[in-house]
Amino acid sequence: MALLDGEVYEAYRSELLSRYRLLLRTLGNKVPKDKAKQIREAFDFAARAHEGTVRKSGEPYIFHPLAVAQIAAGELGLGATSVISALLHDVVEDTDVTNEDIERKFGSKVASIINGLTKISVVFETVDKDTSVQAENFKKMLLTLGEDLRVILIKLCDRLHNMRTLGSVPEKTKLKIASETLYIYAPLAHRLGLNVIKTEMEDLALKYTDPGSYKEISNKIAESKISRQKYIKEFIEPLTLELKETGINIFEIKGRPKSIYSIHRKMAQQAIPFEEVYDAFAIRVIVDEPIYKEKSDCWRVYSIITDQYRPHEGRLRDWLSRPKNNGYSALHTTVLGPKGRWVEVQIRSKRMDDIAERGLAAHWKYKAAQEGEDPTPQDIAFETWLNAVKDTLENNDLSALDLVNEFKHTLLGEEIYVFTPKGDVKSMPMSSVALDFGFAIHTEVGLKTIGAKVNNKLVPINHPLKNGDIVEIITTQKPRASIQWIDIVKTGRAKSKIREYLKDLRTAEAAVGRKMMEDVFHKQSIEFTEKHIQQLTKYYKYPSSNDFFHDVADSKINLSTDTILEILFKKPNLTEPSEESPVKKEKKRNAGQIVFGEDYETPYSLARCCNPLPGEPIFGFITVSDGVKIHRTTCPNASRLMSQYGYRIIPTSWQKNYDKAFDAQLSVRGIDDVGIVSKIADIISKDLEVNMKSINIRANDDGTFGGRIDVLVNNSQDLEILVNRIKSAHKFIEVSRIENVE
Ligand code: MN
């Protein structure tokens, strides 16, 4: 290892070698000789190329590609080509090595994967100049989905390792990377079925955006470990004998806590403490039987469990018959376990478990298909999804930003299954409406849709669809699509088909307008030249002559000969139609309680969506017209802002000991009790740290009460104390901070 001669590296040398050996062991002995040689060459090549560079943590750079390769092999089960590509993934971007060098030495397959990885990494690792650059980069990454899936898989490994080592990067970059990860990488990993990677990404993102909550939840999970294990043992005991009698091979029964991030999300959504997240863990039963028996065996296990424990009505999820699009297949149910506690039980085969943990993408095409096996239902589900992705990506009219948003919402979300009257099934994004279904059948059908019958009932085109609906689309003779439809439909496919149609329609109408204008010119013997057309377009303030002609056809433009002559010849300096009133300037709060880096002076205001309080983790966001806005790092809008406009984030902190009160709004709900309102008012007014601005609580007919309290507090701790005091006023009361999601 001549390349590690430098003294600095001496200390790292044995560590590096042992990690390299671990990588080889992980790959196992199935690697053919020539590939094994290439892996060694790739490792040496990368080490030499990165020699002399260190990561932010101080480690020699080569540790990073080696770790990425380890994740690819160990956690995704990827093979030699992916490992070689992972080892080399940063050399073209960060060193003098060119893609041609890679191709000459490692062949065209590896070169094309590296090329894909280089294209997308230019993206994120540099500071972006504007929004579209960042979105453009997301787009490039998504495009690689249609090419070689290994590009995206290695990119996810790369991102995971960057998240694991995020501790040593500057605060601003930290928030940006964590937000991007939450916004697109984790959902993408989920979609590809890479559950382990998705979970770790989310947990790490929480650790950096909301360290307090992260610590609290992980501590509580650790504290409750013993009692959890005891409970699981108690749950399993009465089942063991019966399971044995069936002769089904049970591979494993285990109880696992849910991820820190998912517990956190539940606590936030339902405004409940850790102790009340009832499904903080799930019990998993894994059967080990050949593929032809696995489904029926899962159902047999289900019946044994539900004989013992009463199942929760409506909580059976059957992903055995119809796997999720990401390949997930299992039987989930919730039963009433010992001590009257609801417990989620997941039943699946060893094969399904493997797919659930490591992802279908990792297996798909590189394993099953090579060995000539028939595709499983999961393979087909995944392929259907990939085709939908390609469909969306082929739609070129969308701006990169729209595309990324659309991708995020329709292709990374959960899906439902909807049936045609003939029983054909289509999978649709969760939020789809009837009109989306029309477009899912055929563009022609979509464009002519006037309504639908859902489960035999007539519904309008914007009717939201539910899982299992039977939908019949009702059409007319002629297309009916209009611009409003774009807001009605939820799927990218339908949106793009509508846009395409409207664009064609507009072009056709513009041609009519152009002809009308030409006739007017002719009658007056004015030349119909490009110059004259531009003059008119400019006068009426249209972005293009096409838009201008369109409105001519629509009779929105006065075509009288006089007007036209006037515009073109008589008054060349005619004042143009007046602009709107100047943008109103909002008064900025003066600098004071917030510090930007070393800077105390920058004017800013607090974002209304999350009303940050002193003491809470915050960041500054440079808005287009409204100065710097301060958001909480846990603001519902934060991850979108940071991931799409990361370059506009400025690191921000609260100035210590600033004495100014802040607005906070609380919502209270509960079971009505005599005097509860005055009790609450009493608590607030006795609290020396808090000033009440208004209280508005009313009793409802159903015996509950609810309302809103506006208070002035000094910081988040004071608010927390107040919330806890109100909570202790009554057994059945819920208090939460009001957040406005934009
Ligand atoms: Mn990298």
XYZ file of C-alpha atoms and ligand atoms in Angstrom:
743
model
C 0.000 0.000 0.000
C 2.493 2.539 -1.207
C -0.255 5.059 -1.488
C -0.571 5.286 2.257
C 3.027 6.206 2.938
C 2.340 9.692 4.233
C 2.797 10.032 7.972
C -0.679 11.385 8.510
C -2.116 8.268 7.014
C 0.024 5.938 9.057
C -2.428 5.893 11.924
C -5.348 5.249 9.645
C -3.658 2.552 7.630
C -4.570 -0.528 9.572
C -8.093 0.744 10.115
C -8.480 1.278 6.370
C -7.189 -2.190 5.579
C -9.491 -3.862 8.043
C -12.480 -2.011 6.600
C -11.462 -3.057 3.115
C -11.265 -6.677 4.239
C -14.701 -6.359 5.796
C -16.015 -5.218 2.417
C -14.546 -8.299 0.726
C -16.016 -10.563 3.393
C -19.406 -8.920 2.933
C -19.314 -9.615 -0.786
C -18.537 -13.243 -0.015
C -16.885 -15.743 -2.276
C -19.399 -15.527 -5.093
C -17.446 -12.729 -6.771
C -15.751 -13.972 -9.960
C -11.939 -13.682 -10.121
C -11.765 -10.909 -12.695
C -14.301 -8.827 -10.717
C -12.367 -9.357 -7.513
C -9.273 -8.020 -9.214
C -11.238 -4.987 -10.417
C -12.504 -4.272 -6.917
C -8.926 -4.162 -5.664
C -7.955 -1.943 -8.591
C -10.879 0.387 -7.956
C -9.930 0.685 -4.285
C -6.284 1.476 -5.089
C -7.299 3.823 -7.862
C -9.689 5.776 -5.642
C -7.213 5.903 -2.749
C -4.547 7.303 -5.051
C -6.906 9.802 -6.685
C -8.161 11.148 -3.345
C -4.726 11.041 -1.722
C -3.979 14.131 0.344
C -7.622 15.168 0.745
C -9.391 14.808 4.031
C -13.039 14.974 4.992
C -14.456 17.574 7.388
C -14.026 15.028 10.155
C -10.279 14.866 9.515
C -10.291 11.330 8.101
C -8.561 10.679 4.778
C -11.161 10.991 2.020
C -10.922 7.360 0.885
C -12.830 6.298 4.003
C -15.950 7.829 2.479
C -16.139 5.888 -0.824
C -15.143 2.757 1.055
C -18.020 3.275 3.501
C -20.433 3.889 0.617
C -19.316 0.638 -0.996
C -19.815 -1.140 2.328
C -23.388 0.139 2.591
C -24.071 -0.896 -1.017
C -22.811 -4.424 -0.429
C -23.877 -4.941 3.173
C -27.159 -3.100 3.495
C -28.513 -3.304 -0.052
C -26.912 -6.568 -1.088
C -25.585 -5.035 -4.308
C -22.928 -6.865 -6.321
C -19.395 -6.293 -7.603
C -20.194 -3.727 -10.323
C -22.011 -1.535 -7.821
C -19.210 -1.872 -5.311
C -16.630 -0.840 -7.916
C -18.812 2.129 -8.884
C -19.311 3.109 -5.244
C -15.553 3.077 -4.624
C -15.038 5.340 -7.616
C -18.147 7.494 -7.199
C -16.387 10.745 -6.289
C -13.191 10.549 -8.357
C -14.452 12.227 -11.534
C -16.133 14.995 -9.607
C -13.406 15.687 -7.075
C -10.125 14.813 -8.816
C -8.403 15.109 -12.192
C -9.624 11.696 -13.284
C -11.937 11.841 -16.312
C -14.799 9.603 -17.281
C -12.698 8.363 -20.216
C -10.032 7.180 -17.753
C -12.699 5.209 -15.915
C -14.058 3.685 -19.088
C -10.600 2.602 -20.255
C -9.785 0.999 -16.947
C -13.115 -0.327 -15.678
C -15.275 -0.668 -18.760
C -18.334 1.131 -20.090
C -20.872 -0.128 -17.541
C -18.982 1.277 -14.558
C -18.214 4.440 -16.545
C -21.872 5.079 -17.293
C -22.866 4.586 -13.645
C -20.106 6.984 -12.512
C -21.246 9.425 -15.170
C -24.783 9.357 -13.761
C -23.467 9.827 -10.237
C -21.228 12.734 -11.235
C -24.090 14.493 -12.982
C -26.248 14.411 -9.905
C -23.599 15.124 -7.333
C -22.504 18.379 -8.952
C -25.898 19.297 -7.800
C -26.001 18.937 -4.112
C -22.477 19.237 -2.965
C -22.025 22.729 -4.359
C -23.714 25.912 -3.234
C -26.520 26.605 -5.617
C -26.945 29.917 -7.352
C -30.696 29.825 -7.574
C -33.721 27.672 -7.038
C -33.886 26.254 -10.488
C -30.347 24.901 -10.167
C -31.286 22.921 -7.113
C -34.506 21.679 -8.661
C -32.669 20.955 -11.888
C -30.374 18.720 -9.934
C -33.214 16.825 -8.330
C -34.588 16.410 -11.799
C -31.317 14.978 -13.072
C -31.311 12.541 -10.234
C -34.851 11.461 -11.003
C -33.986 11.006 -14.651
C -31.374 8.440 -13.712
C -34.227 6.358 -12.314
C -35.150 5.587 -15.867
C -31.599 4.614 -16.783
C -29.601 2.374 -14.514
C -31.232 1.883 -11.146
C -27.822 1.340 -9.596
C -27.033 5.044 -9.987
C -29.821 6.012 -7.642
C -29.090 3.147 -5.258
C -25.458 4.188 -4.889
C -26.533 7.826 -4.552
C -28.752 6.778 -1.631
C -25.817 4.954 -0.008
C -23.695 8.074 -0.530
C -26.352 10.260 1.072
C -26.768 7.866 3.986
C -23.057 7.973 4.732
C -23.070 11.765 4.468
C -25.939 11.832 6.966
C -24.057 9.534 9.334
C -21.077 11.867 9.278
C -23.070 15.096 9.275
C -21.866 16.044 12.745
C -18.699 17.675 11.428
C -20.124 19.940 8.701
C -21.118 23.613 9.228
C -24.548 24.290 10.702
C -26.075 25.751 7.548
C -25.029 22.831 5.359
C -26.208 20.467 8.061
C -29.748 21.825 8.018
C -29.846 21.889 4.255
C -28.638 18.324 3.837
C -30.930 17.052 6.581
C -33.916 18.782 4.963
C -33.150 17.528 1.486
C -32.894 14.077 2.947
C -36.322 14.350 4.555
C -37.846 15.965 1.507
C -36.763 13.622 -1.218
C -34.159 10.983 -0.349
C -36.028 9.259 2.464
C -39.319 9.105 0.499
C -37.385 7.822 -2.488
C -35.705 5.137 -0.396
C -39.162 4.215 0.899
C -40.491 3.959 -2.634
C -37.665 1.692 -3.622
C -38.502 -0.432 -0.598
C -35.236 0.344 1.187
C -36.812 0.472 4.590
C -33.666 0.235 6.671
C -32.049 3.117 4.798
C -35.204 5.227 4.862
C -35.606 4.780 8.614
C -32.014 5.638 9.388
C -32.155 8.710 7.130
C -35.265 10.017 8.876
C -33.893 9.409 12.348
C -30.625 11.148 11.489
C -32.479 14.079 9.907
C -34.487 14.504 13.104
C -31.311 14.334 15.150
C -29.950 17.382 13.311
C -33.120 19.433 12.856
C -34.612 18.805 16.294
C -31.923 17.438 18.608
C -34.079 17.892 21.725
C -36.938 15.698 20.569
C -34.539 13.167 19.133
C -32.774 12.758 22.422
C -35.956 12.637 24.452
C -37.504 9.903 22.326
C -34.397 7.785 22.001
C -33.892 7.942 25.761
C -37.473 6.907 26.373
C -37.180 4.014 23.944
C -34.088 2.850 25.792
C -35.750 3.275 29.214
C -38.791 1.275 28.213
C -36.762 -1.551 26.713
C -37.015 -3.972 29.616
C -40.727 -3.531 30.193
C -41.304 -3.806 26.437
C -39.409 -7.073 26.225
C -41.311 -8.428 29.193
C -44.593 -7.521 27.577
C -43.650 -9.138 24.272
C -42.700 -12.339 26.059
C -46.043 -12.361 27.782
C -47.781 -11.771 24.452
C -46.015 -14.585 22.649
C -46.193 -17.245 25.356
C -49.770 -18.477 24.859
C -49.175 -18.706 21.106
C -46.031 -20.823 21.052
C -47.617 -24.198 21.596
C -50.305 -23.747 18.992
C -47.865 -22.446 16.444
C -45.722 -25.504 17.050
C -48.663 -27.822 16.416
C -49.315 -26.367 12.962
C -45.867 -27.456 11.826
C -45.198 -24.084 10.258
C -41.545 -23.139 10.501
C -41.402 -19.946 12.461
C -38.164 -18.184 11.674
C -38.484 -15.503 14.279
C -40.924 -13.674 16.522
C -39.693 -10.327 17.671
C -40.902 -7.042 18.988
C -39.374 -3.942 17.540
C -39.789 -0.330 18.558
C -40.939 1.951 15.756
C -38.401 4.442 14.483
C -37.653 7.578 16.483
C -38.858 9.687 13.592
C -42.190 7.900 13.220
C -42.870 8.127 16.942
C -41.987 11.804 16.820
C -44.347 12.374 13.906
C -47.171 10.655 15.705
C -46.585 12.671 18.866
C -46.614 15.890 16.869
C -49.620 15.033 14.709
C -51.788 13.942 17.591
C -50.223 16.275 20.154
C -49.663 13.439 22.620
C -46.734 12.480 24.852
C -44.492 9.481 24.174
C -46.376 7.318 26.674
C -49.577 7.647 24.661
C -48.187 6.501 21.320
C -49.848 3.123 21.631
C -48.145 1.521 18.661
C -44.649 2.573 19.641
C -43.630 -0.992 18.907
C -44.893 -3.846 16.752
C -44.626 -7.588 17.032
C -43.343 -9.308 13.941
C -43.853 -12.966 13.130
C -41.661 -14.277 10.333
C -42.440 -17.676 8.809
C -39.837 -19.613 6.914
C -41.615 -21.546 4.188
C -41.185 -21.907 0.417
C -42.790 -19.263 -1.754
C -45.806 -21.373 -2.777
C -46.806 -21.868 0.856
C -45.939 -18.504 2.338
C -49.278 -16.760 1.867
C -51.444 -19.520 3.266
C -49.058 -19.969 6.183
C -49.226 -16.262 6.993
C -53.017 -16.548 7.132
C -52.790 -19.596 9.406
C -50.562 -17.674 11.795
C -53.075 -14.838 11.640
C -55.933 -17.107 12.653
C -53.983 -18.530 15.593
C -53.150 -15.059 16.874
C -56.685 -13.744 16.466
C -58.086 -16.841 18.224
C -56.062 -15.807 21.219
C -56.406 -12.030 21.009
C -59.374 -10.059 19.742
C -58.510 -8.231 16.500
C -59.366 -4.548 16.043
C -62.137 -4.204 13.460
C -60.978 -2.456 10.361
C -57.317 -2.721 11.184
C -56.480 -5.694 9.011
C -54.117 -4.729 6.202
C -53.725 -7.390 3.562
C -50.661 -6.706 1.469
C -50.296 -10.401 0.747
C -52.822 -10.492 -2.071
C -51.784 -7.150 -3.420
C -48.305 -5.939 -2.476
C -47.625 -2.217 -2.182
C -45.988 -0.545 -5.146
C -42.657 -0.604 -3.416
C -42.883 -4.375 -3.171
C -43.908 -4.491 0.484
C -45.894 -7.591 1.252
C -47.209 -8.676 4.657
C -50.290 -9.096 6.780
C -50.830 -6.446 9.447
C -53.395 -6.542 12.185
C -53.939 -4.899 15.534
C -55.087 -7.076 18.408
C -56.041 -6.555 22.021
C -53.064 -8.008 23.885
C -52.412 -8.640 27.580
C -53.251 -5.785 29.986
C -55.880 -4.519 27.540
C -53.316 -2.964 25.270
C -53.624 -2.697 21.462
C -50.656 -4.279 19.722
C -49.793 -4.194 16.046
C -48.792 -7.571 14.639
C -47.014 -7.965 11.309
C -46.933 -11.387 9.715
C -44.695 -12.134 6.751
C -42.380 -14.694 5.213
C -38.624 -14.568 5.396
C -38.493 -13.623 1.735
C -40.982 -10.789 2.265
C -39.041 -9.637 5.302
C -35.857 -9.489 3.293
C -37.550 -7.394 0.622
C -39.079 -5.152 3.281
C -35.731 -4.467 4.877
C -33.371 -4.271 1.961
C -35.660 -3.348 -0.836
C -36.917 -4.838 -3.967
C -34.772 -2.580 -6.071
C -31.694 -4.272 -4.753
C -32.952 -7.684 -5.751
C -34.851 -6.799 -8.801
C -33.265 -7.369 -12.210
C -29.832 -8.075 -10.814
C -30.821 -11.282 -9.108
C -34.171 -12.823 -9.861
C -34.201 -11.870 -13.506
C -30.678 -13.110 -14.055
C -31.444 -16.478 -12.634
C -34.355 -16.777 -15.016
C -37.015 -16.884 -12.332
C -40.532 -15.716 -12.999
C -41.241 -12.211 -11.749
C -43.067 -12.119 -8.411
C -46.109 -9.860 -7.819
C -43.669 -7.501 -6.116
C -41.491 -7.310 -9.222
C -44.541 -6.428 -11.287
C -45.728 -3.811 -8.813
C -42.311 -2.220 -8.860
C -42.092 -2.248 -12.623
C -45.503 -0.553 -12.839
C -44.235 2.176 -10.574
C -41.052 2.648 -12.585
C -43.161 3.010 -15.716
C -45.251 5.700 -14.043
C -42.011 7.466 -13.132
C -40.845 7.356 -16.731
C -44.219 8.676 -17.843
C -43.889 11.674 -15.571
C -40.301 12.338 -16.535
C -41.051 12.286 -20.242
C -43.308 15.237 -19.766
C -40.979 18.045 -20.764
C -43.220 21.064 -20.277
C -42.963 20.947 -16.538
C -40.388 23.224 -14.959
C -37.828 21.378 -12.906
C -39.404 22.691 -9.729
C -42.904 21.552 -10.715
C -41.552 18.221 -11.733
C -39.839 17.679 -8.407
C -42.971 18.697 -6.512
C -45.157 16.516 -8.644
C -42.796 13.604 -8.276
C -42.682 14.068 -4.558
C -46.443 14.207 -4.161
C -47.763 11.698 -6.618
C -44.977 9.182 -7.049
C -43.443 9.098 -3.610
C -46.716 9.015 -1.703
C -48.874 6.096 -0.714
C -51.209 4.554 -3.252
C -54.719 3.158 -3.439
C -56.222 0.522 -5.721
C -59.201 1.401 -7.848
C -61.206 -0.911 -10.101
C -62.867 -0.515 -13.485
C -66.409 -1.936 -13.770
C -64.842 -4.921 -15.518
C -62.624 -5.596 -12.537
C -59.309 -4.327 -13.928
C -57.240 -2.736 -11.206
C -55.215 0.467 -11.373
C -52.998 1.800 -8.663
C -53.343 5.531 -8.072
C -51.744 8.014 -5.673
C -53.643 8.305 -2.393
C -55.135 11.751 -3.146
C -56.433 10.966 -6.664
C -59.842 12.168 -7.811
C -62.268 10.692 -10.345
C -60.805 12.777 -13.167
C -57.339 11.318 -12.518
C -58.798 7.908 -13.057
C -60.162 9.022 -16.447
C -56.642 9.974 -17.489
C -55.259 6.747 -16.060
C -57.508 4.830 -18.463
C -56.641 6.872 -21.534
C -55.883 10.494 -22.389
C -58.903 10.637 -24.717
C -61.145 9.409 -21.924
C -59.680 11.880 -19.458
C -60.154 14.892 -21.732
C -63.827 14.047 -22.346
C -64.751 13.241 -18.747
C -67.827 14.999 -17.363
C -68.406 12.923 -14.266
C -68.143 9.415 -12.885
C -70.019 6.673 -11.161
C -68.223 5.565 -8.036
C -69.657 2.377 -6.573
C -72.699 3.064 -8.728
C -73.302 6.560 -7.429
C -72.975 9.629 -9.639
C -70.153 11.918 -8.530
C -68.453 15.068 -9.905
C -65.011 14.949 -11.521
C -63.290 16.197 -8.369
C -64.626 13.347 -6.229
C -61.777 11.885 -4.135
C -61.209 8.171 -4.673
C -60.805 5.597 -1.929
C -59.098 2.242 -1.864
C -61.305 -0.411 -3.462
C -63.663 1.997 -5.268
C -65.230 0.772 -8.498
C -65.133 3.682 -10.901
C -66.903 4.168 -14.190
C -66.008 7.319 -16.123
C -68.746 9.226 -17.939
C -67.640 11.044 -21.083
C -69.058 13.303 -23.805
C -68.276 13.525 -27.509
C -65.892 16.465 -27.318
C -62.933 17.258 -25.073
C -63.916 19.374 -22.067
C -60.552 20.065 -20.486
C -59.977 23.582 -19.157
C -57.266 25.374 -17.243
C -59.159 24.809 -13.960
C -58.713 21.088 -14.391
C -55.012 21.377 -13.628
C -55.897 22.256 -10.051
C -58.506 19.532 -9.797
C -56.351 16.574 -10.790
C -53.662 15.289 -8.496
C -51.552 13.004 -10.684
C -48.636 14.226 -12.743
C -49.813 12.246 -15.721
C -53.229 13.931 -15.824
C -51.743 17.393 -15.242
C -49.295 17.004 -18.083
C -51.903 15.631 -20.484
C -54.205 18.557 -19.725
C -51.392 21.059 -20.222
C -50.446 19.431 -23.485
C -54.029 19.603 -24.707
C -54.454 23.251 -23.660
C -51.206 24.176 -25.336
C -52.321 22.603 -28.611
C -55.683 24.290 -28.280
C -54.031 27.636 -27.636
C -51.786 27.290 -30.652
C -54.805 26.530 -32.809
C -56.680 29.550 -31.420
C -53.688 31.822 -31.847
C -53.602 30.887 -35.523
C -57.194 32.105 -35.818
C -56.304 35.384 -34.082
C -53.332 35.873 -36.349
C -55.552 35.473 -39.400
C -58.055 37.999 -37.995
C -55.284 40.523 -37.399
C -53.843 39.943 -40.832
C -57.247 40.750 -42.379
C -57.424 44.070 -40.492
C -53.944 44.997 -41.704
C -54.852 44.053 -45.269
C -57.938 46.227 -45.347
C -55.827 49.243 -44.394
C -52.969 48.238 -46.659
C -50.610 48.110 -43.695
C -47.805 45.632 -44.071
C -48.270 42.610 -41.798
C -44.651 42.461 -40.620
C -42.949 40.885 -37.626
C -41.975 44.389 -36.457
C -45.585 45.559 -36.336
C -46.667 42.418 -34.558
C -43.959 42.914 -31.919
C -45.026 46.532 -31.468
C -48.594 45.493 -30.703
C -47.591 42.587 -28.498
C -45.378 44.901 -26.494
C -47.992 47.610 -26.241
C -50.558 45.193 -24.825
C -47.917 43.628 -22.593
C -48.132 40.043 -23.754
C -45.168 37.752 -23.166
C -45.370 36.410 -26.720
C -47.168 37.137 -29.967
C -48.889 33.784 -29.617
C -50.503 34.920 -26.372
C -51.455 38.170 -28.025
C -53.101 36.456 -31.014
C -54.883 34.107 -28.669
C -56.666 37.007 -26.990
C -57.349 38.584 -30.363
C -59.261 35.441 -31.280
C -61.027 35.652 -27.931
C -62.088 39.243 -28.764
C -60.253 40.573 -25.745
C -58.382 43.069 -27.901
C -60.081 46.032 -29.557
C -59.503 45.424 -33.234
C -60.839 48.724 -34.513
C -58.668 50.104 -37.268
C -58.301 53.440 -35.485
C -56.805 51.969 -32.363
C -54.308 49.944 -34.309
C -53.236 52.829 -36.456
C -52.829 54.958 -33.365
C -50.638 52.412 -31.643
C -48.508 51.756 -34.674
C -48.066 55.226 -36.149
C -49.618 58.236 -34.462
C -48.323 58.065 -30.958
C -45.183 55.995 -30.858
C -44.552 57.097 -27.252
C -48.005 56.394 -25.997
C -47.962 55.783 -22.289
C -48.370 52.104 -21.703
C -51.249 50.729 -19.644
C -50.439 51.606 -16.053
C -48.641 49.267 -13.715
C -50.141 48.020 -10.519
C -49.613 50.066 -7.395
C -46.118 49.759 -5.952
C -45.599 46.702 -3.820
C -46.506 47.556 -0.302
C -43.614 47.451 2.059
C -44.211 45.716 5.327
C -42.641 47.176 8.424
C -39.745 45.087 9.635
C -39.154 44.384 13.254
C -35.861 45.903 14.281
C -32.869 43.778 14.969
C -32.746 42.715 18.547
C -33.439 39.263 19.779
C -31.914 37.388 16.874
C -28.310 36.984 15.787
C -27.149 35.996 12.322
C -23.685 34.571 12.688
C -21.756 37.576 14.015
C -24.296 40.024 12.693
C -26.758 41.750 15.010
C -28.127 44.235 12.505
C -29.992 42.391 9.780
C -33.706 43.235 9.858
C -35.989 40.240 10.032
C -39.465 39.142 10.979
C -40.857 35.987 12.542
C -42.601 33.580 10.205
C -46.304 33.377 10.845
C -46.479 29.716 9.975
C -44.575 28.617 13.071
C -44.162 31.657 15.392
C -40.789 30.683 16.796
C -40.072 31.377 20.427
C -36.738 32.234 22.011
C -34.858 29.088 22.853
C -36.235 27.036 20.003
C -33.893 25.955 17.191
C -34.419 28.369 14.281
C -33.089 29.357 10.891
C -33.345 32.474 8.747
C -34.824 32.334 5.280
C -34.230 35.125 2.772
C -37.558 35.834 1.098
C -37.959 37.465 -2.279
C -39.810 40.575 -1.147
C -40.054 40.448 2.599
C -36.546 40.384 4.040
C -35.399 37.593 6.314
C -38.052 35.405 7.892
C -37.297 33.349 10.974
C -38.705 29.817 11.121
C -38.408 27.033 13.609
C -36.261 24.175 12.245
C -39.269 21.986 12.968
C -41.670 24.282 11.080
C -44.019 22.326 8.836
C -42.670 24.342 5.911
C -39.020 24.097 6.849
C -37.949 20.966 5.067
C -39.494 22.137 1.821
C -37.882 25.572 2.079
C -34.502 24.229 3.009
C -34.426 21.539 0.397
C -35.644 23.699 -2.435
C -33.980 26.966 -1.549
C -31.090 25.801 0.599
C -28.845 28.624 -0.601
C -31.251 31.150 0.934
C -30.890 29.757 4.439
C -28.837 31.739 6.907
C -27.688 30.306 10.215
C -29.514 32.062 12.990
C -29.685 31.953 16.747
C -31.433 33.702 19.610
C -29.606 36.378 21.460
C -29.182 35.413 25.080
C -31.252 37.124 27.762
C -33.378 39.219 25.480
C -36.418 40.424 27.338
C -39.232 40.723 24.928
C -42.468 38.840 24.925
C -43.659 36.709 22.041
C -47.047 35.761 20.733
C -48.060 32.161 21.011
C -51.366 30.525 20.317
C -52.642 27.449 22.069
C -55.510 25.263 21.190
C -57.342 23.490 24.004
C -59.861 20.716 23.752
C -61.397 18.466 26.308
C -64.404 17.028 28.036
C -66.523 19.793 29.510
C -66.538 20.196 33.238
C -68.035 22.814 35.499
C -65.831 25.858 35.705
C -63.117 24.555 33.415
C -62.790 27.832 31.516
C -62.311 29.940 34.603
C -59.907 27.339 35.926
C -57.767 27.709 32.819
C -57.981 31.486 32.914
C -56.968 31.350 36.533
C -53.904 29.252 35.786
C -52.768 31.630 33.077
C -53.296 34.794 35.044
C -51.432 33.413 38.051
C -48.485 32.483 35.872
C -46.003 35.285 36.372
C -44.089 34.575 33.193
C -47.058 34.665 30.869
C -49.506 37.364 29.810
C -52.868 36.362 28.501
C -54.045 38.337 25.476
C -57.303 36.592 24.838
C -59.115 33.438 25.714
C -61.927 32.039 23.672
C -63.320 28.726 24.793
C -66.780 27.415 24.229
C -68.741 24.345 25.226
C -70.071 22.139 22.445
C -73.377 20.293 22.361
C -71.655 16.940 22.579
C -70.237 17.596 26.044
C -66.820 18.673 24.871
C -65.235 22.090 24.888
C -62.665 23.651 22.644
C -61.037 26.939 21.899
C -58.035 29.103 21.568
C -55.848 31.045 23.937
C -53.493 33.811 22.842
C -50.652 34.534 25.201
C -47.440 36.509 25.419
C -44.479 34.524 26.677
C -40.775 35.140 27.022
C -39.499 31.875 25.614
C -40.336 28.295 24.800
C -39.598 26.961 28.284
C -42.163 29.280 29.829
C -44.697 28.188 27.264
C -43.990 24.551 27.958
C -44.492 25.074 31.681
C -47.787 26.808 31.000
C -48.983 23.994 28.743
C -48.196 21.445 31.418
C -50.015 23.482 34.066
C -53.141 23.672 31.946
C -52.935 19.975 31.233
C -52.824 19.175 34.902
C -56.023 21.177 35.475
C -58.194 18.325 34.327
C -57.900 14.661 33.421
C -59.405 15.068 29.976
C -57.767 18.043 28.410
C -55.542 18.434 25.391
C -53.363 21.462 24.808
C -51.277 22.075 21.737
C -49.533 24.880 20.015
C -51.342 26.149 16.922
C -49.325 25.949 13.733
C -50.403 27.369 10.424
C -49.362 25.156 7.573
C -49.219 27.162 4.363
Mn -19.808 10.989 -2.029
